[in-house]
Structure formats: structure tokens, C-alpha cells
mmCIF file of C-alpha atoms in Angstrom:
data_model
loop_
_atom_site.group_PDB
_atom_site.id
_atom_site.type_symbol
_atom_site.label_atom_id
_atom_site.label_comp_id
_atom_site.label_asym_id
_atom_site.label_seq_id
_atom_site.Cartn_x
_atom_site.Cartn_y
_atom_site.Cartn_z
ATOM 1 C CA MET A 1 17.755 8.655 15.114
ATOM 2 C CA THR A 2 16.434 5.376 12.559
ATOM 3 C CA GLN A 3 16.528 7.055 9.183
ATOM 4 C CA VAL A 4 14.473 4.975 5.949
ATOM 5 C CA ALA A 5 15.400 5.968 2.386
ATOM 6 C CA ILE A 6 12.901 4.910 -0.119
ATOM 7 C CA PHE A 7 13.693 5.173 -3.338
ATOM 8 C CA LEU A 8 11.701 7.097 -5.681
ATOM 9 C CA PHE A 9 11.192 6.665 -9.234
ATOM 10 C CA ASP A 10 9.464 7.062 -12.834
ATOM 11 C CA GLY A 11 8.332 4.226 -13.998
ATOM 12 C CA ILE A 12 7.678 2.739 -9.816
ATOM 13 C CA THR A 13 5.071 -0.017 -8.451
ATOM 14 C CA ALA A 14 2.737 2.224 -5.492
ATOM 15 C CA LEU A 15 2.136 0.137 -3.372
ATOM 16 C CA ASP A 16 6.284 -1.220 -3.316
ATOM 17 C CA ALA A 17 7.117 1.601 -1.609
ATOM 18 C CA VAL A 18 3.950 2.356 -0.065
ATOM 19 C CA GLY A 19 3.614 -0.399 2.497
ATOM 20 C CA PRO A 20 6.785 -0.530 3.505
ATOM 21 C CA TYR A 21 5.970 3.488 4.771
ATOM 22 C CA GLU A 22 2.884 2.327 6.220
ATOM 23 C CA VAL A 23 4.765 0.150 8.480
ATOM 24 C CA LEU A 24 7.907 1.070 9.259
ATOM 25 C CA GLN A 25 7.503 5.190 9.572
ATOM 26 C CA ARG A 26 5.292 3.377 12.848
ATOM 27 C CA LEU A 27 8.894 2.247 14.547
ATOM 28 C CA PRO A 28 9.526 3.991 16.960
ATOM 29 C CA GLY A 29 12.610 7.050 16.287
ATOM 30 C CA THR A 30 12.123 6.460 12.933
ATOM 31 C CA GLU A 31 12.017 9.239 10.481
ATOM 32 C CA VAL A 32 10.937 8.230 5.936
ATOM 33 C CA VAL A 33 12.115 9.796 4.020
ATOM 34 C CA PHE A 34 12.011 9.827 0.609
ATOM 35 C CA VAL A 35 14.246 10.781 -2.298
ATOM 36 C CA GLY A 36 14.114 10.356 -5.597
ATOM 37 C CA LEU A 37 17.785 11.389 -8.931
ATOM 38 C CA GLU A 38 15.655 14.427 -8.166
ATOM 39 C CA PRO A 39 13.066 15.825 -5.811
ATOM 40 C CA GLY A 40 9.976 16.532 -7.211
ATOM 41 C CA VAL A 41 7.233 14.332 -8.048
ATOM 42 C CA LYS A 42 7.964 10.557 -9.479
ATOM 43 C CA TYR A 43 4.562 8.828 -11.087
ATOM 44 C CA THR A 44 3.145 4.714 -10.976
ATOM 45 C CA GLU A 45 3.690 3.020 -14.679
ATOM 46 C CA GLU A 46 0.391 3.561 -15.701
ATOM 47 C CA LYS A 47 1.220 7.592 -14.870
ATOM 48 C CA ASN A 48 -1.860 8.240 -13.232
ATOM 49 C CA LEU A 49 -0.508 8.014 -8.943
ATOM 50 C CA GLY A 50 2.015 10.964 -8.195
ATOM 51 C CA LEU A 51 4.224 10.524 -5.277
ATOM 52 C CA GLU A 52 6.306 12.953 -3.959
ATOM 53 C CA ALA A 53 10.176 12.700 -3.546
ATOM 54 C CA SER A 54 11.386 15.017 -1.022
ATOM 55 C CA ARG A 55 15.141 14.732 -1.881
ATOM 56 C CA SER A 56 17.518 13.561 -4.135
ATOM 57 C CA ILE A 57 19.894 10.455 -3.426
ATOM 58 C CA ASP A 58 23.048 12.997 -2.588
ATOM 59 C CA GLU A 59 20.902 14.508 -0.101
ATOM 60 C CA VAL A 60 21.119 11.503 1.854
ATOM 61 C CA PRO A 61 23.649 9.136 1.084
ATOM 62 C CA ALA A 62 23.935 7.120 4.602
ATOM 63 C CA PRO A 63 20.525 6.603 6.257
ATOM 64 C CA ASP A 64 20.531 3.393 8.393
ATOM 65 C CA ILE A 65 18.183 1.708 6.248
ATOM 66 C CA VAL A 66 17.539 1.255 2.302
ATOM 67 C CA LEU A 67 14.826 0.563 0.919
ATOM 68 C CA ILE A 68 14.583 -0.068 -3.059
ATOM 69 C CA PRO A 69 10.778 -0.751 -4.570
ATOM 70 C CA GLY A 70 9.862 -2.682 -7.902
ATOM 71 C CA GLY A 71 8.212 -1.919 -11.267
ATOM 72 C CA LEU A 72 9.086 -1.541 -14.913
ATOM 73 C CA GLY A 73 11.549 2.109 -14.183
ATOM 74 C CA THR A 74 14.606 -0.671 -12.266
ATOM 75 C CA ARG A 75 14.154 -1.902 -16.133
ATOM 76 C CA ASN A 76 16.526 0.896 -17.074
ATOM 77 C CA LEU A 77 18.194 1.796 -13.060
ATOM 78 C CA MET A 78 19.556 -1.498 -12.989
ATOM 79 C CA HIS A 79 21.887 -0.239 -15.179
ATOM 80 C CA ASP A 80 22.129 3.584 -14.190
ATOM 81 C CA GLU A 81 25.600 4.252 -12.375
ATOM 82 C CA ARG A 82 24.542 6.905 -10.000
ATOM 83 C CA VAL A 83 21.239 5.490 -9.312
ATOM 84 C CA LEU A 84 24.294 1.948 -8.749
ATOM 85 C CA ALA A 85 26.882 4.209 -6.585
ATOM 86 C CA TRP A 86 24.500 5.437 -4.622
ATOM 87 C CA VAL A 87 22.582 2.289 -3.148
ATOM 88 C CA ARG A 88 26.455 0.345 -3.376
ATOM 89 C CA ALA A 89 27.709 4.028 -0.919
ATOM 90 C CA ALA A 90 24.496 4.005 0.837
ATOM 91 C CA HIS A 91 24.808 0.047 1.683
ATOM 92 C CA GLU A 92 28.343 0.393 3.188
ATOM 93 C CA THR A 93 27.478 2.194 6.390
ATOM 94 C CA SER A 94 23.422 0.917 6.286
ATOM 95 C CA ARG A 95 21.889 -1.533 8.868
ATOM 96 C CA TRP A 96 19.860 -3.281 6.439
ATOM 97 C CA THR A 97 19.533 -2.657 2.616
ATOM 98 C CA THR A 98 16.145 -4.014 0.990
ATOM 99 C CA SER A 99 14.588 -4.127 -1.410
ATOM 100 C CA VAL A 100 10.938 -5.304 -2.664
ATOM 101 C CA CYS A 101 9.972 -6.784 -6.420
ATOM 102 C CA THR A 102 11.646 -5.826 -9.170
ATOM 103 C CA GLY A 103 13.815 -3.336 -6.511
ATOM 104 C CA SER A 104 16.242 -6.245 -6.650
ATOM 105 C CA LEU A 105 17.168 -6.020 -9.957
ATOM 106 C CA ILE A 106 18.090 -2.637 -8.758
ATOM 107 C CA LEU A 107 20.740 -4.518 -5.411
ATOM 108 C CA ALA A 108 21.790 -6.919 -8.413
ATOM 109 C CA GLY A 109 22.574 -4.081 -10.780
ATOM 110 C CA ALA A 110 24.813 -2.269 -8.266
ATOM 111 C CA GLY A 111 26.673 -6.073 -7.496
ATOM 112 C CA LEU A 112 25.699 -6.755 -3.899
ATOM 113 C CA LEU A 113 23.455 -9.945 -5.071
ATOM 114 C CA ARG A 114 26.309 -12.167 -6.533
ATOM 115 C CA GLY A 115 25.970 -15.256 -4.738
ATOM 116 C CA VAL A 116 24.051 -14.368 -2.258
ATOM 117 C CA GLU A 117 20.221 -15.609 -2.404
ATOM 118 C CA ALA A 118 17.212 -12.903 -3.071
ATOM 119 C CA THR A 119 13.959 -13.007 -4.182
ATOM 120 C CA SER A 120 12.121 -11.165 -6.360
ATOM 121 C CA HIS A 121 8.477 -10.855 -8.266
ATOM 122 C CA TRP A 122 7.607 -13.944 -9.324
ATOM 123 C CA LEU A 123 8.036 -13.145 -13.115
ATOM 124 C CA ALA A 124 11.462 -10.892 -12.544
ATOM 125 C CA LEU A 125 12.851 -14.653 -10.863
ATOM 126 C CA ASP A 126 14.727 -15.397 -13.800
ATOM 127 C CA LEU A 127 15.774 -12.337 -14.899
ATOM 128 C CA LEU A 128 17.241 -11.869 -11.419
ATOM 129 C CA ARG A 129 19.433 -15.281 -11.979
ATOM 130 C CA GLU A 130 20.785 -13.485 -15.071
ATOM 131 C CA GLN A 131 21.976 -10.547 -12.940
ATOM 132 C CA GLY A 132 24.111 -13.282 -11.112
ATOM 133 C CA ALA A 133 21.587 -14.067 -8.264
ATOM 134 C CA ILE A 134 20.711 -17.139 -6.658
ATOM 135 C CA PRO A 135 16.564 -16.701 -6.812
ATOM 136 C CA VAL A 136 14.411 -17.944 -3.947
ATOM 137 C CA GLU A 137 11.280 -18.160 -4.077
ATOM 138 C CA ASP A 138 10.359 -17.496 -0.842
ATOM 139 C CA ARG A 139 7.978 -14.383 0.412
ATOM 140 C CA VAL A 140 10.849 -12.674 2.470
ATOM 141 C CA VAL A 141 14.508 -13.476 2.193
ATOM 142 C CA ARG A 142 17.310 -12.305 4.256
ATOM 143 C CA ARG A 143 20.670 -12.269 4.248
ATOM 144 C CA GLY A 144 23.264 -10.950 6.148
ATOM 145 C CA LYS A 145 21.961 -7.511 5.968
ATOM 146 C CA ILE A 146 20.298 -7.545 3.218
ATOM 147 C CA ILE A 147 16.694 -8.181 2.167
ATOM 148 C CA THR A 148 14.960 -8.999 0.078
ATOM 149 C CA ALA A 149 11.240 -8.652 -0.603
ATOM 150 C CA ALA A 150 8.805 -11.058 -3.417
ATOM 151 C CA GLY A 151 6.209 -9.304 -5.124
ATOM 152 C CA VAL A 152 4.697 -5.582 -4.517
ATOM 153 C CA SER A 153 2.183 -6.787 -0.830
ATOM 154 C CA SER A 154 4.935 -9.258 0.533
ATOM 155 C CA GLY A 155 7.502 -5.672 1.530
ATOM 156 C CA ILE A 156 4.396 -5.418 4.392
ATOM 157 C CA ASP A 157 5.489 -8.498 5.458
ATOM 158 C CA MET A 158 8.534 -7.362 5.122
ATOM 159 C CA ALA A 159 8.561 -4.538 6.432
ATOM 160 C CA LEU A 160 6.919 -6.051 9.481
ATOM 161 C CA GLN A 161 9.478 -8.616 9.600
ATOM 162 C CA LEU A 162 12.160 -5.557 10.407
ATOM 163 C CA VAL A 163 10.833 -3.644 12.668
ATOM 164 C CA GLU A 164 10.323 -6.940 14.799
ATOM 165 C CA LEU A 165 14.645 -7.224 13.982
ATOM 166 C CA GLU A 166 14.924 -3.152 15.258
ATOM 167 C CA SER A 167 12.786 -2.767 18.281
ATOM 168 C CA ASN A 168 10.713 -6.222 20.009
ATOM 169 C CA ALA A 169 8.026 -8.535 18.950
ATOM 170 C CA ALA A 170 5.790 -6.441 20.732
ATOM 171 C CA VAL A 171 6.418 -3.317 18.971
ATOM 172 C CA ALA A 172 5.731 -5.416 15.263
ATOM 173 C CA GLN A 173 2.806 -6.476 16.794
ATOM 174 C CA ALA A 174 1.049 -3.178 17.425
ATOM 175 C CA VAL A 175 2.349 -1.849 14.325
ATOM 176 C CA GLN A 176 0.216 -4.940 12.594
ATOM 177 C CA LEU A 177 -2.741 -3.632 14.688
ATOM 178 C CA SER A 178 -2.606 -0.683 13.935
ATOM 179 C CA ILE A 179 -2.238 -1.059 10.632
ATOM 180 C CA GLU A 180 -4.766 -3.373 11.318
ATOM 181 C CA TYR A 181 -2.817 -5.956 8.775
ATOM 182 C CA ASP A 182 -5.800 -9.404 9.673
ATOM 183 C CA PRO A 183 -5.574 -10.786 5.568
ATOM 184 C CA GLN A 184 -8.521 -12.521 3.972
ATOM 185 C CA PRO A 185 -8.086 -12.473 0.859
ATOM 186 C CA PRO A 186 -11.056 -13.439 -1.025
ATOM 187 C CA HIS A 187 -9.207 -16.431 -3.011
ATOM 188 C CA ASP A 188 -5.861 -18.326 -2.108
ATOM 189 C CA ALA A 189 -3.675 -17.429 -5.047
ATOM 190 C CA GLY A 190 -1.112 -15.730 -4.394
ATOM 191 C CA SER A 191 1.550 -16.996 -5.127
ATOM 192 C CA PRO A 192 1.860 -19.227 -8.914
ATOM 193 C CA LYS A 193 2.018 -21.871 -6.223
ATOM 194 C CA LYS A 194 -1.712 -21.652 -5.241
ATOM 195 C CA ALA A 195 -3.056 -19.823 -8.275
ATOM 196 C CA PRO A 196 -5.105 -21.925 -10.556
ATOM 197 C CA GLN A 197 -2.656 -22.900 -13.627
ATOM 198 C CA ALA A 198 -5.425 -21.194 -16.296
ATOM 199 C CA VAL A 199 -4.576 -17.948 -13.815
ATOM 200 C CA VAL A 200 -0.694 -18.636 -13.633
ATOM 201 C CA GLU A 201 -0.581 -18.838 -17.457
ATOM 202 C CA MET A 202 -3.230 -15.704 -17.916
ATOM 203 C CA VAL A 203 -0.944 -12.939 -15.773
ATOM 204 C CA ARG A 204 2.253 -14.519 -18.068
ATOM 205 C CA ARG A 205 0.974 -13.823 -20.766
ATOM 206 C CA ALA A 206 -0.109 -10.417 -20.016
ATOM 207 C CA ALA A 207 3.555 -9.730 -18.711
ATOM 208 C CA LYS A 208 5.463 -11.007 -21.430
ATOM 209 C CA GLY A 209 8.411 -9.411 -21.775
ATOM 210 C CA ASN A 210 6.280 -6.848 -19.428
ATOM 211 C CA SER A 211 6.836 -8.546 -16.253
ATOM 212 C CA ARG A 212 7.352 -6.274 -12.789
ATOM 213 C CA MET B 1 -14.545 1.856 -18.967
ATOM 214 C CA THR B 2 -14.861 1.878 -15.499
ATOM 215 C CA GLN B 3 -13.618 5.026 -13.985
ATOM 216 C CA VAL B 4 -12.248 4.892 -10.090
ATOM 217 C CA ALA B 5 -12.266 7.407 -8.088
ATOM 218 C CA ILE B 6 -9.730 7.811 -5.096
ATOM 219 C CA PHE B 7 -10.113 11.108 -2.681
ATOM 220 C CA LEU B 8 -6.825 12.602 -1.418
ATOM 221 C CA PHE B 9 -6.382 15.009 1.568
ATOM 222 C CA ASP B 10 -4.257 16.219 3.810
ATOM 223 C CA GLY B 11 -3.964 14.091 6.592
ATOM 224 C CA ILE B 12 -4.200 10.984 4.631
ATOM 225 C CA THR B 13 -3.660 7.211 5.911
ATOM 226 C CA ALA B 14 -1.262 6.697 2.136
ATOM 227 C CA LEU B 15 -1.797 2.917 2.436
ATOM 228 C CA ASP B 16 -5.504 3.150 2.480
ATOM 229 C CA ALA B 17 -5.579 4.804 -0.689
ATOM 230 C CA VAL B 18 -2.542 2.848 -2.570
ATOM 231 C CA GLY B 19 -3.659 -0.721 -1.763
ATOM 232 C CA PRO B 20 -6.866 -0.482 -3.074
ATOM 233 C CA TYR B 21 -5.284 1.549 -6.440
ATOM 234 C CA GLU B 22 -2.119 -0.891 -7.014
ATOM 235 C CA VAL B 23 -5.383 -4.050 -7.314
ATOM 236 C CA LEU B 24 -8.917 -1.837 -8.898
ATOM 237 C CA GLN B 25 -6.026 -0.074 -11.538
ATOM 238 C CA ARG B 26 -5.582 -3.638 -12.918
ATOM 239 C CA LEU B 27 -9.356 -4.782 -13.278
ATOM 240 C CA PRO B 28 -9.221 -4.567 -16.522
ATOM 241 C CA GLY B 29 -11.201 -1.886 -18.669
ATOM 242 C CA THR B 30 -11.006 0.773 -15.523
ATOM 243 C CA GLU B 31 -8.658 4.128 -15.130
ATOM 244 C CA VAL B 32 -8.147 5.271 -11.547
ATOM 245 C CA VAL B 33 -8.296 8.403 -11.288
ATOM 246 C CA PHE B 34 -7.127 10.958 -8.166
ATOM 247 C CA VAL B 35 -8.927 13.791 -7.270
ATOM 248 C CA GLY B 36 -8.776 16.262 -4.792
ATOM 249 C CA LEU B 37 -11.136 19.399 -2.974
ATOM 250 C CA GLU B 38 -7.963 21.445 -5.705
ATOM 251 C CA PRO B 39 -4.791 19.755 -7.434
ATOM 252 C CA GLY B 40 -1.890 19.081 -6.470
ATOM 253 C CA VAL B 41 0.236 16.907 -4.010
ATOM 254 C CA LYS B 42 -1.537 16.145 -0.406
ATOM 255 C CA TYR B 43 0.387 15.350 2.581
ATOM 256 C CA THR B 44 0.190 11.821 4.610
ATOM 257 C CA GLU B 45 -0.498 12.661 8.377
ATOM 258 C CA GLU B 46 3.013 12.289 8.685
ATOM 259 C CA LYS B 47 3.369 14.970 5.933
ATOM 260 C CA ASN B 48 6.539 13.194 4.666
ATOM 261 C CA LEU B 49 4.840 11.357 1.518
ATOM 262 C CA GLY B 50 2.714 13.352 -0.711
ATOM 263 C CA LEU B 51 0.134 11.635 -3.031
ATOM 264 C CA GLU B 52 -0.677 13.883 -6.116
ATOM 265 C CA ALA B 53 -4.274 14.953 -6.937
ATOM 266 C CA SER B 54 -4.667 14.832 -10.610
ATOM 267 C CA ARG B 55 -8.137 16.539 -10.782
ATOM 268 C CA SER B 56 -10.293 18.143 -8.694
ATOM 269 C CA ILE B 57 -13.428 16.490 -7.301
ATOM 270 C CA ASP B 58 -16.143 18.572 -9.705
ATOM 271 C CA GLU B 59 -13.585 18.013 -12.743
ATOM 272 C CA VAL B 60 -14.568 13.900 -12.040
ATOM 273 C CA PRO B 61 -18.717 14.055 -10.420
ATOM 274 C CA ALA B 62 -20.355 10.600 -11.336
ATOM 275 C CA PRO B 63 -17.395 7.677 -11.087
ATOM 276 C CA ASP B 64 -18.692 4.664 -11.204
ATOM 277 C CA ILE B 65 -16.753 3.834 -8.165
ATOM 278 C CA VAL B 66 -16.035 6.298 -5.331
ATOM 279 C CA LEU B 67 -13.029 5.059 -3.666
ATOM 280 C CA ILE B 68 -12.581 7.433 0.417
ATOM 281 C CA PRO B 69 -9.397 6.355 1.822
ATOM 282 C CA GLY B 70 -9.284 7.558 5.485
ATOM 283 C CA GLY B 71 -6.112 8.868 8.184
ATOM 284 C CA LEU B 72 -6.411 12.007 10.755
ATOM 285 C CA GLY B 73 -7.639 14.522 7.890
ATOM 286 C CA THR B 74 -11.142 12.859 8.169
ATOM 287 C CA ARG B 75 -11.714 14.234 11.248
ATOM 288 C CA ASN B 76 -12.258 17.767 9.759
ATOM 289 C CA LEU B 77 -13.253 16.195 6.477
ATOM 290 C CA MET B 78 -16.360 15.244 7.753
ATOM 291 C CA HIS B 79 -18.133 17.951 8.562
ATOM 292 C CA ASP B 80 -16.957 20.017 5.030
ATOM 293 C CA GLU B 81 -20.345 20.623 3.183
ATOM 294 C CA ARG B 82 -18.401 20.958 -0.955
ATOM 295 C CA VAL B 83 -16.680 17.116 -0.028
ATOM 296 C CA LEU B 84 -19.695 15.544 1.909
ATOM 297 C CA ALA B 85 -22.138 17.429 -0.672
ATOM 298 C CA TRP B 86 -19.418 15.604 -3.709
ATOM 299 C CA VAL B 87 -19.840 12.457 -2.402
ATOM 300 C CA ARG B 88 -23.499 12.190 -2.131
ATOM 301 C CA ALA B 89 -23.942 13.485 -5.679
ATOM 302 C CA ALA B 90 -21.547 10.546 -6.266
ATOM 303 C CA HIS B 91 -23.745 8.058 -4.766
ATOM 304 C CA GLU B 92 -26.313 8.771 -6.435
ATOM 305 C CA THR B 93 -25.285 7.459 -10.004
ATOM 306 C CA SER B 94 -22.021 5.648 -8.842
ATOM 307 C CA ARG B 95 -22.213 1.834 -9.162
ATOM 308 C CA TRP B 96 -20.291 1.589 -5.733
ATOM 309 C CA THR B 97 -19.039 3.839 -2.906
ATOM 310 C CA THR B 98 -16.549 2.606 -1.389
ATOM 311 C CA SER B 99 -14.204 3.749 2.166
ATOM 312 C CA VAL B 100 -11.122 2.591 3.811
ATOM 313 C CA CYS B 101 -10.709 2.570 7.474
ATOM 314 C CA THR B 102 -11.602 6.129 8.887
ATOM 315 C CA GLY B 103 -12.890 7.637 5.299
ATOM 316 C CA SER B 104 -16.444 5.806 6.652
ATOM 317 C CA LEU B 105 -16.193 9.274 8.448
ATOM 318 C CA ILE B 106 -16.704 11.255 4.908
ATOM 319 C CA LEU B 107 -19.565 8.968 4.082
ATOM 320 C CA ALA B 108 -21.235 8.953 7.199
ATOM 321 C CA GLY B 109 -20.863 12.840 7.501
ATOM 322 C CA ALA B 110 -22.326 13.173 3.985
ATOM 323 C CA GLY B 111 -25.548 10.803 5.168
ATOM 324 C CA LEU B 112 -24.787 7.476 3.886
ATOM 325 C CA LEU B 113 -24.550 5.488 6.377
ATOM 326 C CA ARG B 114 -27.868 6.075 8.668
ATOM 327 C CA GLY B 115 -28.550 3.423 10.465
ATOM 328 C CA VAL B 116 -26.628 1.811 7.524
ATOM 329 C CA GLU B 117 -24.372 -1.551 8.705
ATOM 330 C CA ALA B 118 -20.759 0.166 8.024
ATOM 331 C CA THR B 119 -16.851 -0.831 9.628
ATOM 332 C CA SER B 120 -14.247 2.268 9.833
ATOM 333 C CA HIS B 121 -11.103 1.383 11.426
ATOM 334 C CA TRP B 122 -11.349 -0.238 15.002
ATOM 335 C CA LEU B 123 -10.460 2.982 16.747
ATOM 336 C CA ALA B 124 -13.045 4.339 15.656
ATOM 337 C CA LEU B 125 -16.021 2.744 15.603
ATOM 338 C CA ASP B 126 -17.200 4.679 18.465
ATOM 339 C CA LEU B 127 -17.225 8.148 16.349
ATOM 340 C CA LEU B 128 -18.492 6.124 13.732
ATOM 341 C CA ARG B 129 -21.662 4.795 15.898
ATOM 342 C CA GLU B 130 -22.256 8.604 16.785
ATOM 343 C CA GLN B 131 -22.575 9.690 13.487
ATOM 344 C CA GLY B 132 -25.160 7.379 12.917
ATOM 345 C CA ALA B 133 -24.559 4.378 11.597
ATOM 346 C CA ILE B 134 -24.738 -0.049 12.765
ATOM 347 C CA PRO B 135 -20.444 -0.834 13.440
ATOM 348 C CA VAL B 136 -19.445 -3.635 11.972
ATOM 349 C CA GLU B 137 -16.725 -5.451 13.390
ATOM 350 C CA ASP B 138 -16.313 -7.184 9.548
ATOM 351 C CA ARG B 139 -13.533 -6.989 7.634
ATOM 352 C CA VAL B 140 -15.664 -5.657 4.399
ATOM 353 C CA VAL B 141 -19.143 -4.926 5.430
ATOM 354 C CA ARG B 142 -20.798 -4.828 1.663
ATOM 355 C CA ARG B 143 -24.665 -3.741 2.248
ATOM 356 C CA GLY B 144 -26.338 -2.777 -1.320
ATOM 357 C CA LYS B 145 -24.243 -0.895 -3.035
ATOM 358 C CA ILE B 146 -22.067 0.631 -0.048
ATOM 359 C CA ILE B 147 -18.321 -1.841 1.325
ATOM 360 C CA THR B 148 -17.134 -0.416 4.246
ATOM 361 C CA ALA B 149 -13.244 -1.804 4.607
ATOM 362 C CA ALA B 150 -11.274 -2.137 8.190
ATOM 363 C CA GLY B 151 -8.157 -0.247 9.149
ATOM 364 C CA VAL B 152 -6.068 0.296 6.285
ATOM 365 C CA SER B 153 -4.512 -2.681 4.619
ATOM 366 C CA SER B 154 -8.637 -3.290 4.736
ATOM 367 C CA GLY B 155 -8.701 -1.566 1.666
ATOM 368 C CA ILE B 156 -6.971 -4.358 -0.533
ATOM 369 C CA ASP B 157 -8.872 -7.376 0.274
ATOM 370 C CA MET B 158 -11.919 -5.255 -0.570
ATOM 371 C CA ALA B 159 -10.926 -3.977 -3.432
ATOM 372 C CA LEU B 160 -10.231 -7.585 -4.368
ATOM 373 C CA GLN B 161 -14.004 -8.458 -3.437
ATOM 374 C CA LEU B 162 -14.414 -5.065 -5.826
ATOM 375 C CA VAL B 163 -12.581 -6.709 -8.765
ATOM 376 C CA GLU B 164 -14.574 -9.499 -8.753
ATOM 377 C CA LEU B 165 -17.639 -7.627 -8.385
ATOM 378 C CA GLU B 166 -17.252 -5.812 -11.219
ATOM 379 C CA SER B 167 -15.245 -9.332 -13.246
ATOM 380 C CA ASN B 168 -14.810 -12.784 -11.975
ATOM 381 C CA ALA B 169 -13.409 -14.702 -9.623
ATOM 382 C CA ALA B 170 -10.543 -15.617 -12.731
ATOM 383 C CA VAL B 171 -10.056 -11.792 -12.984
ATOM 384 C CA ALA B 172 -9.500 -11.225 -9.106
ATOM 385 C CA GLN B 173 -7.456 -14.510 -8.854
ATOM 386 C CA ALA B 174 -5.213 -13.218 -11.315
ATOM 387 C CA VAL B 175 -4.959 -9.460 -9.556
ATOM 388 C CA GLN B 176 -3.772 -11.297 -6.373
ATOM 389 C CA LEU B 177 -1.259 -13.337 -7.824
ATOM 390 C CA SER B 178 0.210 -9.897 -9.985
ATOM 391 C CA ILE B 179 0.109 -8.275 -6.924
ATOM 392 C CA GLU B 180 1.840 -11.403 -5.402
ATOM 393 C CA TYR B 181 -0.894 -11.114 -2.279
ATOM 394 C CA ASP B 182 0.168 -14.006 -0.390
ATOM 395 C CA PRO B 183 0.213 -12.837 2.964
ATOM 396 C CA GLN B 184 2.396 -14.104 5.696
ATOM 397 C CA PRO B 185 2.576 -11.949 8.625
ATOM 398 C CA PRO B 186 4.650 -12.805 10.978
ATOM 399 C CA HIS B 187 2.818 -12.666 13.269
ATOM 400 C CA ASP B 188 -1.477 -13.465 14.519
ATOM 401 C CA ALA B 189 -2.357 -9.534 15.552
ATOM 402 C CA GLY B 190 -4.059 -7.859 12.847
ATOM 403 C CA SER B 191 -7.126 -7.308 14.734
ATOM 404 C CA PRO B 192 -8.166 -6.484 18.654
ATOM 405 C CA LYS B 193 -9.457 -10.447 18.846
ATOM 406 C CA LYS B 194 -6.505 -11.652 18.132
ATOM 407 C CA ALA B 195 -3.317 -8.903 18.966
ATOM 408 C CA PRO B 196 -2.264 -9.571 23.062
ATOM 409 C CA GLN B 197 -4.024 -7.644 25.222
ATOM 410 C CA ALA B 198 -0.692 -5.134 26.500
ATOM 411 C CA VAL B 199 -0.242 -4.465 22.392
ATOM 412 C CA VAL B 200 -4.037 -3.715 22.180
ATOM 413 C CA GLU B 201 -4.555 -1.565 25.123
ATOM 414 C CA MET B 202 -0.424 -0.067 23.684
ATOM 415 C CA VAL B 203 -2.254 0.865 20.982
ATOM 416 C CA ARG B 204 -5.109 2.034 22.199
ATOM 417 C CA ARG B 205 -3.144 4.953 24.368
ATOM 418 C CA ALA B 206 -0.525 5.706 21.616
ATOM 419 C CA ALA B 207 -3.838 6.272 19.434
ATOM 420 C CA LYS B 208 -5.519 8.198 22.520
ATOM 421 C CA GLY B 209 -7.603 11.400 21.215
ATOM 422 C CA ASN B 210 -5.752 10.183 17.457
ATOM 423 C CA SER B 211 -7.357 7.255 16.170
ATOM 424 C CA ARG B 212 -7.415 7.000 12.030
#
């Protein structure tokens, strides 16, 4: 049985966790466990959605796959020694150590990304560099057993890659079909390279001092 | 203030709710409320993730936007008179009444889809027809003020359309950029028309009597 541990915390971006969950829990022979510093409900950045961690990180010391979502809460957690010690120890025995969005700041805080190519939300790439990583503007970046994904929705694409790494292309396609992941965004504006410059500036201003 | 009510229940598919949430809560001037038959934590089909409803449906009788996610739990709820009465009443005053995946079975159960074109998870289109709707194999189907989306991940695309309907293209692009929704699935297998036939059959067999 493959164990996936997804870390929940106050100030999380919900889709960072739930996108990969919806994919990974469909990988045959897999148990997905939501963990927190303590068990209990953790609230999103806007405090209007609670996601329940069923176990504490101490109860799940050696998952096969570690997944750290992002959100404003990472700004504190990237300095939280208990979280960092758990990530470091889990990484020693994990098959894959992964992050979505600013979850990579926690991997960096744990010292796993020193001189390593990695990604994060596009608004947080400078901060990632300050933490010693080498920012890469790809949607999913795999270096050794560390996989980092870009902002929020990118966790879905990363998780589909993980399913294929853990099984094969047919299973990954079956999971994709099960969640009917046939994206048809109304605009092609999902990255700062593609969105109109005025929109990029609008988001940058809104996020000032607040990047996720 | 625009109020969005997202209905949570035991047996939900988490991404059906959280995908649109992550989009709609970024629409300026919007409050997203998670509601349940009773307040409290509701568990996904696999029971390993709990999502918290902060209020009961009775406390939120007239949201501007109603959103009903899917999941196996809809099979019972499509006959639950308390849920159906809430949906019917909310629909009378809503600006948009929407569903993701098999959430459309609940809209159908409430009598809103009789003779109306609508969609659902591709595995549930026959069941949707039995409930009196006219199934359409589009990712997002808008007829009057009713919008139904296809399986699971399609709620993200629907929600981006909703943001544009409620504001304008630039805001929709800004939201898309904020969640970095620049999909790059490793395969083009997200619909039964695109996936290899063997994969479609694999998913169909696995889902037998179990469609979401």
C-alpha cells in the first residue's frame, strides 16, 4: 500500500491540496492521509472553508509520497522547526517529496532545495530564490525525487505525472478520464507569459506583499 | 455582496466543490458559504477527507449563486425532499443555479431540468436522461440561468465562465492567472471521445454501478 501524506494548515489554498488528492486517491493501492501539526480542521486563507486533518504529522512519519500544498500560511511554516523536521525526516525515506504552489517554500525552509531547480506560484519565484532554490518557470519540475509544481491548479498536472511514475500511462489516462480532466478555460491567460500584460499587473498589484 | 452557496454532503467528490470555490472566492465582492443539511464536517466518497459546512441550508435560503457538487452521495440526495425543497426555493431567487458532475442529478430531482439540456459526469448521462433532462456532451452547458458542468474538474472551467458573466473578461483572466490555470495534462485523455478506447472501457468497468 502506497501512503500519500498531504499536509494541511491554517492559511492553505484549498485547491493546492484537493486537486492532487482527487487524482492520487484514484491510484490503485493508495491511501491518502491528511495530516496537520495537530489533527483537526484547518482553514483556508479566507477562513471560509475548513479541511480536516485526520492525523498529526507525528503519527505519519514515513509516507511514500509527501505533498506540501501552498497558501499564505507557508510564510510562517517555512520557519516552523517542527514542520521542517518532519519534512526532512519524511524526505529521507520518501519515494517522492512534492509541493504545490508556495508549498515549495516549506521544502526550501527544510533545506531540501539548496541549489536545486524548483518552482512555485509565479508571484513567489523571487522568494523561492531567496531561500536558496533555483527557480524554474515550468509547470512541474522534477529533479531526482523532488517534484515541485507551479501555482494552485498545477497540482493536478503534477499528480497525474505522479500516477504515471507510480504505475503506467494507461492508469494515468484512466484517472484523467475519471475526473474528466479535459480543460477548456475560456481564455488562455493562466500564466504570466500568456495573460495580457494589464492583467498580469492587476494581479501583481492585488497580491503585493501577499503572494501565495 | 454576491453570496455563493456551495452544498456539502457525505459522499461528495471534493474537487467538484473546491475547484469552483477557488475561482469564485476570488470574484471581487463575493462571499462563498459552504452549507450542509446540518453544519459540520462532511466526508468524501472515500471518507478520507472532511470538508466543513459552516451553516445549514436553512440559514442560507436565497444565495445569488447556488452550486451543487457531485459524488456518490447524490444518488440518495436526489430523492431527499429537504434538499430538493431548498434547491427549488433557492432557484426562484438565484441569479445562477449551477452544478458540477452528478450534482445535476439533484437539480433534476428538484424538477429544474425537465426537458432542459444539461450535462453531468460522462458516466452519468444516461441517469440524467432518466431524470427527465436532455443530456448534452459539452463541458459546460448554460441554459437560461441554469449552468451544469461535466465531470469533477470541469467545475473550474464553469466557475471561470461565471466570473466573466458576473464581471468581465479581464477579471476572469486575472482569476485564472491567480490560480495559474494553464493546464498541461500529460495526456489528452480527459473525455471519452479523446481517451483510448481500452482506457474508456477500463474506467467504465471500474465504475459499474458506481458512476459519480
